[in-house]
Amino acid sequence: TVASGLPRPRVPVACSDIARPFPMSLEFEGIPEYQSFMLALQRQAGRRDSSATAPGESADGAPFLEILPFDNLREPVQTRISFDTEAEVLLIDTVGDVLMECTKYRVLLHLRSEQKHALLVTGIRSER
């Protein structure tokens, strides 16, 4: 695809296992991919009660995100995913130990009937 100079749509990601010292977001090729991803996720996830299933468990047929490492030295990480409509962030359980700052990782959203692609983008470590 030809770069049009327009910024790609992004959605912030929050992780519930441990805080990361860098920001994370999902980045999409364009607006149609972003809309398709978010609509599919919200349709399948619904407004589920986050306390209904323990971390690491997936409710039957619930969408999950697979984070692919940029090298072949680590296993992909699979995690539950949902959208917090109030905070406007994607919530995931874990990113495992595959992430480093300032890196892009390919991710797959696994839905009941299809898969959607995006990039998980990490930012610069914040000095606190």
PDB file of C-alpha atoms in Angstrom:
ATOM      1  CA  THR A   1       0.000   0.000   0.000  1.00  0.00           C
ATOM      2  CA  VAL A   2       1.085   3.550  -0.639  1.00  0.00           C
ATOM      3  CA  ALA A   3       1.625   5.720   2.420  1.00  0.00           C
ATOM      4  CA  SER A   4      -0.774   8.629   2.217  1.00  0.00           C
ATOM      5  CA  GLY A   5       0.791  10.618   5.011  1.00  0.00           C
ATOM      6  CA  LEU A   6      -2.328  10.257   7.141  1.00  0.00           C
ATOM      7  CA  PRO A   7      -1.786   8.920  10.647  1.00  0.00           C
ATOM      8  CA  ARG A   8      -3.084   5.397  11.125  1.00  0.00           C
ATOM      9  CA  PRO A   9      -5.972   4.904  13.557  1.00  0.00           C
ATOM     10  CA  ARG A  10      -4.853   3.759  17.020  1.00  0.00           C
ATOM     11  CA  VAL A  11      -6.597   2.547  20.169  1.00  0.00           C
ATOM     12  CA  PRO A  12      -4.780   2.597  23.542  1.00  0.00           C
ATOM     13  CA  VAL A  13      -4.231  -0.774  25.229  1.00  0.00           C
ATOM     14  CA  ALA A  14      -4.244  -1.385  28.996  1.00  0.00           C
ATOM     15  CA  CYS A  15      -2.945  -4.599  30.489  1.00  0.00           C
ATOM     16  CA  SER A  16      -4.391  -6.005  33.715  1.00  0.00           C
ATOM     17  CA  ASP A  17      -1.488  -8.241  34.831  1.00  0.00           C
ATOM     18  CA  ILE A  18       1.316  -5.721  35.495  1.00  0.00           C
ATOM     19  CA  ALA A  19       1.905  -2.134  34.472  1.00  0.00           C
ATOM     20  CA  ARG A  20       4.301  -1.636  31.586  1.00  0.00           C
ATOM     21  CA  PRO A  21       6.774   1.309  31.665  1.00  0.00           C
ATOM     22  CA  PHE A  22       5.786   2.248  28.093  1.00  0.00           C
ATOM     23  CA  PRO A  23       2.491   3.064  26.360  1.00  0.00           C
ATOM     24  CA  MET A  24       0.843   0.442  24.148  1.00  0.00           C
ATOM     25  CA  SER A  25      -1.755   0.782  21.414  1.00  0.00           C
ATOM     26  CA  LEU A  26      -3.243  -1.173  18.530  1.00  0.00           C
ATOM     27  CA  GLU A  27      -2.598   0.418  15.158  1.00  0.00           C
ATOM     28  CA  PHE A  28      -4.671  -0.249  12.050  1.00  0.00           C
ATOM     29  CA  GLU A  29      -3.931   0.022   8.332  1.00  0.00           C
ATOM     30  CA  GLY A  30      -6.783   2.494   7.882  1.00  0.00           C
ATOM     31  CA  ILE A  31     -10.219   3.605   9.063  1.00  0.00           C
ATOM     32  CA  PRO A  32     -12.118   0.649   7.475  1.00  0.00           C
ATOM     33  CA  GLU A  33      -9.830  -1.879   9.241  1.00  0.00           C
ATOM     34  CA  TYR A  34     -10.206  -0.013  12.537  1.00  0.00           C
ATOM     35  CA  GLN A  35     -14.019   0.109  12.262  1.00  0.00           C
ATOM     36  CA  SER A  36     -14.248  -3.544  11.225  1.00  0.00           C
ATOM     37  CA  PHE A  37     -12.010  -4.663  14.128  1.00  0.00           C
ATOM     38  CA  MET A  38     -13.841  -2.624  16.772  1.00  0.00           C
ATOM     39  CA  LEU A  39     -17.335  -3.548  15.556  1.00  0.00           C
ATOM     40  CA  ALA A  40     -16.482  -7.256  15.408  1.00  0.00           C
ATOM     41  CA  LEU A  41     -14.932  -7.139  18.885  1.00  0.00           C
ATOM     42  CA  GLN A  42     -17.884  -5.298  20.437  1.00  0.00           C
ATOM     43  CA  ARG A  43     -20.426  -7.571  18.740  1.00  0.00           C
ATOM     44  CA  GLN A  44     -18.765 -10.711  20.067  1.00  0.00           C
ATOM     45  CA  ALA A  45     -17.579  -9.504  23.450  1.00  0.00           C
ATOM     46  CA  GLY A  46     -20.798  -7.758  24.358  1.00  0.00           C
ATOM     47  CA  ARG A  47     -20.770  -6.206  27.792  1.00  0.00           C
ATOM     48  CA  ARG A  48     -19.319  -9.156  29.615  1.00  0.00           C
ATOM     49  CA  ASP A  49     -18.683  -9.105  33.335  1.00  0.00           C
ATOM     50  CA  SER A  50     -14.903  -9.092  33.701  1.00  0.00           C
ATOM     51  CA  SER A  51     -15.168 -10.955  37.012  1.00  0.00           C
ATOM     52  CA  ALA A  52     -17.150 -13.798  35.443  1.00  0.00           C
ATOM     53  CA  THR A  53     -14.078 -15.600  34.133  1.00  0.00           C
ATOM     54  CA  ALA A  54     -10.704 -15.896  35.780  1.00  0.00           C
ATOM     55  CA  PRO A  55      -7.656 -14.388  34.023  1.00  0.00           C
ATOM     56  CA  GLY A  56      -6.275 -16.741  31.407  1.00  0.00           C
ATOM     57  CA  GLU A  57      -9.637 -18.431  30.916  1.00  0.00           C
ATOM     58  CA  SER A  58     -11.651 -17.695  27.839  1.00  0.00           C
ATOM     59  CA  ALA A  59     -15.417 -17.710  27.945  1.00  0.00           C
ATOM     60  CA  ASP A  60     -16.633 -20.111  25.292  1.00  0.00           C
ATOM     61  CA  GLY A  61     -16.308 -18.432  21.920  1.00  0.00           C
ATOM     62  CA  ALA A  62     -15.057 -15.173  23.454  1.00  0.00           C
ATOM     63  CA  PRO A  63     -12.670 -13.190  21.257  1.00  0.00           C
ATOM     64  CA  PHE A  64      -8.992 -13.357  22.098  1.00  0.00           C
ATOM     65  CA  LEU A  65      -5.893 -11.565  20.892  1.00  0.00           C
ATOM     66  CA  GLU A  66      -2.770 -13.396  19.757  1.00  0.00           C
ATOM     67  CA  ILE A  67       0.467 -11.391  19.940  1.00  0.00           C
ATOM     68  CA  LEU A  68       3.136 -12.690  17.570  1.00  0.00           C
ATOM     69  CA  PRO A  69       6.749 -12.197  18.689  1.00  0.00           C
ATOM     70  CA  PHE A  70       8.968 -10.373  16.176  1.00  0.00           C
ATOM     71  CA  ASP A  71      11.540 -13.176  16.480  1.00  0.00           C
ATOM     72  CA  ASN A  72      11.011 -16.934  16.548  1.00  0.00           C
ATOM     73  CA  LEU A  73      12.646 -17.304  19.970  1.00  0.00           C
ATOM     74  CA  ARG A  74       9.400 -16.917  21.923  1.00  0.00           C
ATOM     75  CA  GLU A  75       5.935 -18.411  21.745  1.00  0.00           C
ATOM     76  CA  PRO A  76       2.973 -16.243  20.678  1.00  0.00           C
ATOM     77  CA  VAL A  77       0.924 -14.895  23.594  1.00  0.00           C
ATOM     78  CA  GLN A  78      -2.840 -15.395  23.688  1.00  0.00           C
ATOM     79  CA  THR A  79      -4.959 -13.142  25.896  1.00  0.00           C
ATOM     80  CA  ARG A  80      -8.573 -12.193  26.460  1.00  0.00           C
ATOM     81  CA  ILE A  81      -9.533  -8.836  25.000  1.00  0.00           C
ATOM     82  CA  SER A  82     -12.408  -6.443  25.613  1.00  0.00           C
ATOM     83  CA  PHE A  83     -13.155  -2.772  25.067  1.00  0.00           C
ATOM     84  CA  ASP A  84     -13.751  -0.416  27.989  1.00  0.00           C
ATOM     85  CA  THR A  85     -16.265   2.033  26.525  1.00  0.00           C
ATOM     86  CA  GLU A  86     -15.884   4.545  29.369  1.00  0.00           C
ATOM     87  CA  ALA A  87     -12.085   4.781  29.271  1.00  0.00           C
ATOM     88  CA  GLU A  88     -11.979   4.094  25.507  1.00  0.00           C
ATOM     89  CA  VAL A  89      -9.158   1.571  25.845  1.00  0.00           C
ATOM     90  CA  LEU A  90      -8.732  -2.045  24.860  1.00  0.00           C
ATOM     91  CA  LEU A  91      -8.280  -4.235  27.929  1.00  0.00           C
ATOM     92  CA  ILE A  92      -6.135  -7.346  27.755  1.00  0.00           C
ATOM     93  CA  ASP A  93      -5.068  -9.758  30.484  1.00  0.00           C
ATOM     94  CA  THR A  94      -1.394 -10.095  29.605  1.00  0.00           C
ATOM     95  CA  VAL A  95       1.253  -9.480  26.974  1.00  0.00           C
ATOM     96  CA  GLY A  96       3.538 -12.139  28.434  1.00  0.00           C
ATOM     97  CA  ASP A  97       7.247 -11.356  28.249  1.00  0.00           C
ATOM     98  CA  VAL A  98       7.485 -10.692  24.511  1.00  0.00           C
ATOM     99  CA  LEU A  99       7.202  -6.889  24.439  1.00  0.00           C
ATOM    100  CA  MET A 100       9.960  -4.317  24.322  1.00  0.00           C
ATOM    101  CA  GLU A 101       9.620  -0.537  24.032  1.00  0.00           C
ATOM    102  CA  CYS A 102       9.452   1.203  20.626  1.00  0.00           C
ATOM    103  CA  THR A 103       8.540  -1.955  18.706  1.00  0.00           C
ATOM    104  CA  LYS A 104       5.661  -3.111  16.495  1.00  0.00           C
ATOM    105  CA  TYR A 105       4.195  -6.599  16.852  1.00  0.00           C
ATOM    106  CA  ARG A 106       1.709  -8.283  14.540  1.00  0.00           C
ATOM    107  CA  VAL A 107      -1.476  -9.339  16.329  1.00  0.00           C
ATOM    108  CA  LEU A 108      -4.481 -11.419  15.352  1.00  0.00           C
ATOM    109  CA  LEU A 109      -7.940 -10.939  16.809  1.00  0.00           C
ATOM    110  CA  HIS A 110      -9.528 -14.390  16.861  1.00  0.00           C
ATOM    111  CA  LEU A 111     -13.302 -14.244  16.516  1.00  0.00           C
ATOM    112  CA  ARG A 112     -15.795 -17.096  16.189  1.00  0.00           C
ATOM    113  CA  SER A 113     -15.859 -16.935  12.404  1.00  0.00           C
ATOM    114  CA  GLU A 114     -12.848 -14.888  11.321  1.00  0.00           C
ATOM    115  CA  GLN A 115      -9.524 -13.286  12.195  1.00  0.00           C
ATOM    116  CA  LYS A 116      -8.635  -9.589  12.065  1.00  0.00           C
ATOM    117  CA  HIS A 117      -5.098  -8.216  11.786  1.00  0.00           C
ATOM    118  CA  ALA A 118      -3.552  -5.193  13.487  1.00  0.00           C
ATOM    119  CA  LEU A 119      -0.248  -4.025  14.969  1.00  0.00           C
ATOM    120  CA  LEU A 120       0.508  -3.713  18.668  1.00  0.00           C
ATOM    121  CA  VAL A 121       2.767  -0.667  18.956  1.00  0.00           C
ATOM    122  CA  THR A 122       4.836   0.094  22.028  1.00  0.00           C
ATOM    123  CA  GLY A 123       6.125   3.577  22.826  1.00  0.00           C
ATOM    124  CA  ILE A 124       9.043   5.106  24.668  1.00  0.00           C
ATOM    125  CA  ARG A 125       9.654   4.117  28.283  1.00  0.00           C
ATOM    126  CA  SER A 126       8.447   6.814  30.657  1.00  0.00           C
ATOM    127  CA  GLU A 127      10.963   7.898  33.292  1.00  0.00           C
ATOM    128  CA  ARG A 128       9.138   8.019  36.629  1.00  0.00           C
TER     129      ARG A 128
END
